[in-house]
CSV table of C-alpha atoms in Angstrom, one decimal:
chain,number,residue,atom,x,y,z
A,1043,MET,CA,-19.6,-16.2,26.4
A,1044,ILE,CA,-18.9,-12.8,27.9
A,1045,LEU,CA,-22.4,-12.7,29.4
A,1046,SER,CA,-22.1,-16.1,31.0
A,1047,ARG,CA,-18.6,-15.5,32.4
A,1048,TYR,CA,-18.7,-11.8,33.4
A,1049,SER,CA,-22.4,-11.0,33.5
A,1050,VAL,CA,-22.0,-8.2,31.0
A,1051,GLY,CA,-24.0,-8.3,27.8
A,1052,ASP,CA,-24.5,-4.8,26.5
A,1053,LEU,CA,-21.0,-4.0,25.3
A,1054,PRO,CA,-20.9,-2.1,22.1
A,1055,GLN,CA,-19.1,-3.8,19.2
A,1056,GLY,CA,-16.6,-0.9,19.0
A,1057,TYR,CA,-15.3,-1.8,22.5
A,1058,PHE,CA,-13.5,-4.8,21.1
A,1059,TYR,CA,-11.7,-2.7,18.5
A,1060,LEU,CA,-11.1,0.4,20.6
A,1061,PRO,CA,-7.3,0.8,21.2
A,1062,ILE,CA,-6.0,-0.4,24.6
A,1063,ASP,CA,-4.9,3.1,25.4
A,1064,ASN,CA,-8.5,4.1,25.4
A,1065,GLY,CA,-9.7,1.2,27.5
A,1066,GLY,CA,-10.8,-1.2,24.7
A,1067,LEU,CA,-9.4,-4.6,23.8
A,1068,GLY,CA,-7.4,-3.4,20.8
A,1069,LEU,CA,-8.5,-6.1,18.4
A,1070,ARG,CA,-8.0,-5.5,14.7
A,1071,ASN,CA,-11.1,-5.5,12.5
A,1072,PRO,CA,-10.1,-6.9,9.1
A,1073,MET,CA,-13.2,-5.4,7.5
A,1074,ILE,CA,-12.0,-1.9,8.3
A,1075,GLU,CA,-8.8,-2.5,6.3
A,1076,PHE,CA,-10.8,-3.9,3.4
A,1077,LEU,CA,-13.4,-1.2,3.3
A,1078,SER,CA,-10.8,1.6,3.5
A,1079,VAL,CA,-9.1,0.5,0.3
A,1080,LYS,CA,-12.0,-1.2,-1.6
A,1081,ASN,CA,-12.5,1.8,-4.0
A,1082,MET,CA,-8.8,1.7,-5.0
A,1083,VAL,CA,-8.8,-1.9,-6.0
A,1084,LYS,CA,-9.7,-2.8,-9.6
A,1085,ARG,CA,-13.1,-4.4,-9.8
A,1086,GLU,CA,-12.2,-6.7,-12.7
A,1087,PRO,CA,-8.5,-6.9,-13.4
A,1088,GLU,CA,-9.0,-9.6,-16.1
A,1089,LEU,CA,-10.6,-6.9,-18.4
A,1090,ALA,CA,-7.4,-4.9,-18.3
A,1091,PHE,CA,-5.4,-7.9,-19.4
A,1092,GLU,CA,-7.9,-8.7,-22.1
A,1093,LYS,CA,-7.3,-5.2,-23.5
A,1094,LEU,CA,-3.5,-5.7,-23.3
A,1095,THR,CA,-3.8,-9.1,-25.1
A,1096,LYS,CA,-5.8,-7.4,-28.0
A,1097,ASN,CA,-3.3,-4.6,-28.2
A,1098,ASP,CA,-0.4,-7.1,-28.3
A,1099,GLN,CA,-1.4,-8.3,-31.8
A,1100,VAL,CA,-1.7,-4.7,-33.1
A,1101,THR,CA,1.7,-3.7,-31.6
A,1102,TYR,CA,3.3,-6.9,-33.0
A,1103,ASN,CA,2.0,-6.2,-36.5
A,1104,THR,CA,3.3,-2.6,-36.4
A,1105,LEU,CA,6.7,-3.7,-35.2
A,1106,LYS,CA,6.9,-6.4,-37.8
A,1107,LEU,CA,5.9,-4.0,-40.6
A,1108,ASN,CA,8.6,-1.5,-39.4
A,1109,TRP,CA,11.2,-4.3,-39.3
A,1110,GLU,CA,10.4,-5.4,-42.8
A,1111,THR,CA,10.1,-2.0,-44.5
A,1112,GLN,CA,13.0,-0.2,-42.9
A,1113,PRO,CA,16.5,-1.2,-43.9
A,1114,SER,CA,18.4,-2.7,-41.0
A,1115,THR,CA,21.7,-1.1,-40.1
A,1116,VAL,CA,22.7,-4.0,-37.9
A,1117,VAL,CA,24.2,-7.0,-39.6
A,1118,ILE,CA,24.1,-10.1,-37.5
A,1119,TYR,CA,25.7,-12.6,-40.0
A,1120,PRO,CA,26.5,-11.4,-43.5
A,1121,THR,CA,25.3,-14.5,-45.2
A,1122,THR,CA,22.0,-15.0,-43.4
A,1123,THR,CA,18.8,-13.0,-43.2
A,1124,VAL,CA,17.1,-12.9,-39.9
A,1125,GLY,CA,13.3,-12.6,-40.0
A,1126,PHE,CA,11.2,-10.9,-37.4
A,1127,MET,CA,10.3,-13.0,-34.4
A,1128,SER,CA,7.1,-15.0,-34.2
A,1129,PHE,CA,4.1,-13.7,-32.3
A,1130,ASP,CA,4.5,-16.5,-29.8
A,1131,GLU,CA,8.1,-15.5,-29.2
A,1132,TYR,CA,7.0,-11.8,-28.8
A,1133,THR,CA,4.5,-12.7,-26.1
A,1134,THR,CA,6.6,-15.3,-24.3
A,1135,HIS,CA,7.7,-13.1,-21.4
A,1136,ARG,CA,5.0,-10.3,-21.4
A,1137,ILE,CA,5.2,-9.3,-17.8
A,1138,THR,CA,9.0,-8.9,-17.8
A,1139,ARG,CA,9.6,-7.7,-21.4
A,1140,LEU,CA,6.6,-5.6,-22.4
A,1141,ALA,CA,6.3,-2.3,-20.5
A,1142,ALA,CA,2.5,-2.1,-20.6
A,1143,TRP,CA,2.2,-5.6,-19.1
A,1144,ARG,CA,4.8,-4.9,-16.5
A,1145,ALA,CA,3.2,-1.7,-15.4
A,1146,LYS,CA,-0.3,-3.3,-15.2
A,1147,TYR,CA,1.1,-6.3,-13.2
A,1148,HIS,CA,3.0,-4.1,-10.7
A,1149,GLY,CA,0.0,-1.9,-10.4
A,1150,LEU,CA,-2.1,-4.8,-9.3
A,1151,LEU,CA,0.6,-5.9,-6.8
A,1152,ARG,CA,0.8,-2.4,-5.2
A,1153,VAL,CA,-0.2,-2.3,-1.5
A,1154,HIS,CA,-2.9,0.4,-1.2
A,1155,THR,CA,-2.9,3.0,1.5
A,1156,PHE,CA,-5.8,3.7,3.8
A,1157,ILE,CA,-8.3,6.3,2.9
A,1158,ASN,CA,-8.8,8.5,5.9
A,1159,ALA,CA,-12.2,8.2,7.6
A,1160,GLN,CA,-14.5,11.3,7.8
A,1161,ASN,CA,-15.7,12.2,11.3
A,1162,THR,CA,-18.6,14.3,12.2
A,1163,LEU,CA,-18.0,17.5,14.2
A,1164,ALA,CA,-19.4,15.9,17.4
A,1165,MET,CA,-17.0,13.0,16.9
A,1166,ASP,CA,-14.0,15.3,16.3
A,1167,ALA,CA,-14.9,17.1,19.6
A,1168,ALA,CA,-15.1,13.9,21.5
A,1169,ILE,CA,-11.7,12.7,20.1
A,1170,GLN,CA,-10.1,16.0,21.1
A,1171,GLN,CA,-11.1,15.5,24.7
A,1172,ILE,CA,-9.3,12.1,25.2
A,1173,LYS,CA,-5.8,11.6,26.4
A,1174,HIS,CA,-4.8,9.2,23.6
A,1175,PRO,CA,-6.2,10.2,20.3
A,1176,PRO,CA,-6.1,7.7,17.4
A,1177,SER,CA,-2.4,7.2,16.4
A,1178,ASN,CA,-3.0,5.4,13.1
A,1179,SER,CA,-5.6,5.1,10.3
A,1180,HIS,CA,-7.1,1.9,11.7
A,1181,ASP,CA,-7.8,3.5,15.0
A,1182,THR,CA,-9.3,6.5,13.2
A,1183,TRP,CA,-11.6,4.3,11.3
A,1184,VAL,CA,-12.6,2.5,14.6
A,1185,PHE,CA,-13.4,5.9,16.2
A,1186,SER,CA,-15.4,6.9,13.1
A,1187,ALA,CA,-17.3,3.7,12.7
A,1188,TYR,CA,-18.0,2.8,16.3
A,1189,GLY,CA,-17.7,6.2,18.0
A,1190,LYS,CA,-21.4,6.9,18.3
A,1191,GLU,CA,-22.2,3.7,20.2
A,1192,ILE,CA,-19.1,4.0,22.4
A,1193,LEU,CA,-20.1,7.6,23.3
A,1194,GLU,CA,-23.6,6.4,24.1
A,1195,LYS,CA,-22.4,3.5,26.3
A,1196,PHE,CA,-19.4,5.1,28.1
A,1197,GLY,CA,-20.0,8.8,27.8
A,1198,SER,CA,-16.6,9.5,26.2
A,1199,MET,CA,-14.3,7.8,23.8
A,1200,GLU,CA,-12.4,6.2,26.7
A,1201,ALA,CA,-14.1,3.1,28.0
A,1202,VAL,CA,-11.8,3.1,31.1
A,1203,SER,CA,-9.9,5.9,32.7
A,1204,PRO,CA,-6.3,5.8,31.2
A,1205,THR,CA,-4.8,6.0,34.7
A,1206,LEU,CA,-6.4,2.6,35.5
A,1207,ILE,CA,-4.8,0.8,32.5
A,1208,PRO,CA,-1.5,-0.9,33.1
A,1209,ILE,CA,-0.2,-0.1,29.6
A,1210,GLY,CA,3.3,-1.4,30.2
A,1211,LEU,CA,1.9,-4.7,31.5
A,1212,VAL,CA,-0.5,-5.0,28.6
A,1213,GLN,CA,2.4,-4.4,26.1
A,1214,LEU,CA,4.5,-7.0,27.9
A,1215,PHE,CA,1.7,-9.6,27.5
A,1216,LYS,CA,1.3,-8.7,23.9
A,1217,THR,CA,5.0,-9.2,23.0
A,1218,SER,CA,5.8,-12.2,25.2
A,1219,ARG,CA,5.1,-15.7,24.3
A,1220,THR,CA,2.9,-16.6,27.2
A,1221,LYS,CA,0.8,-19.7,27.0
A,1222,TRP,CA,-2.6,-19.1,28.6
A,1223,GLU,CA,-4.4,-22.0,30.0
A,1224,GLN,CA,-8.1,-22.1,30.9
């Protein structure tokens, strides 16, 4: 589509993800966010819960044995004896009542932070020469992943001179609710 409309066909892929401040289109690449945290996400979370399920029976048996062998100092009703709860009752609210389950559950819900990208010395030198260096980890990953092809195409990490980019106007378009028609 770009080739047919604008007669430009050799744009590097990184141009689309390069920040607007550097002359790119500033699109977000969802794969960058996924790849930057993939090593932190558990591969098979079901296995952790299977272990916890097996441990529940052992823990329950230990607690029940302690209940039955140690004399209770708390008297609920003087005329009745209260037995230890059933296993089903023990496991009814695992995520909210059992600390190991709660910790595992909250650990899986945790939002992971980005792992910083590693740049080569040449890429670090190119980034230091630009007016607007990457301001967040997504942009750092874009520079790291696509920097080589951007450098080859444009000669620097800025696709367009920063003085030619109407940043205020671009920010206005990004935040306004303008309906674009073809």
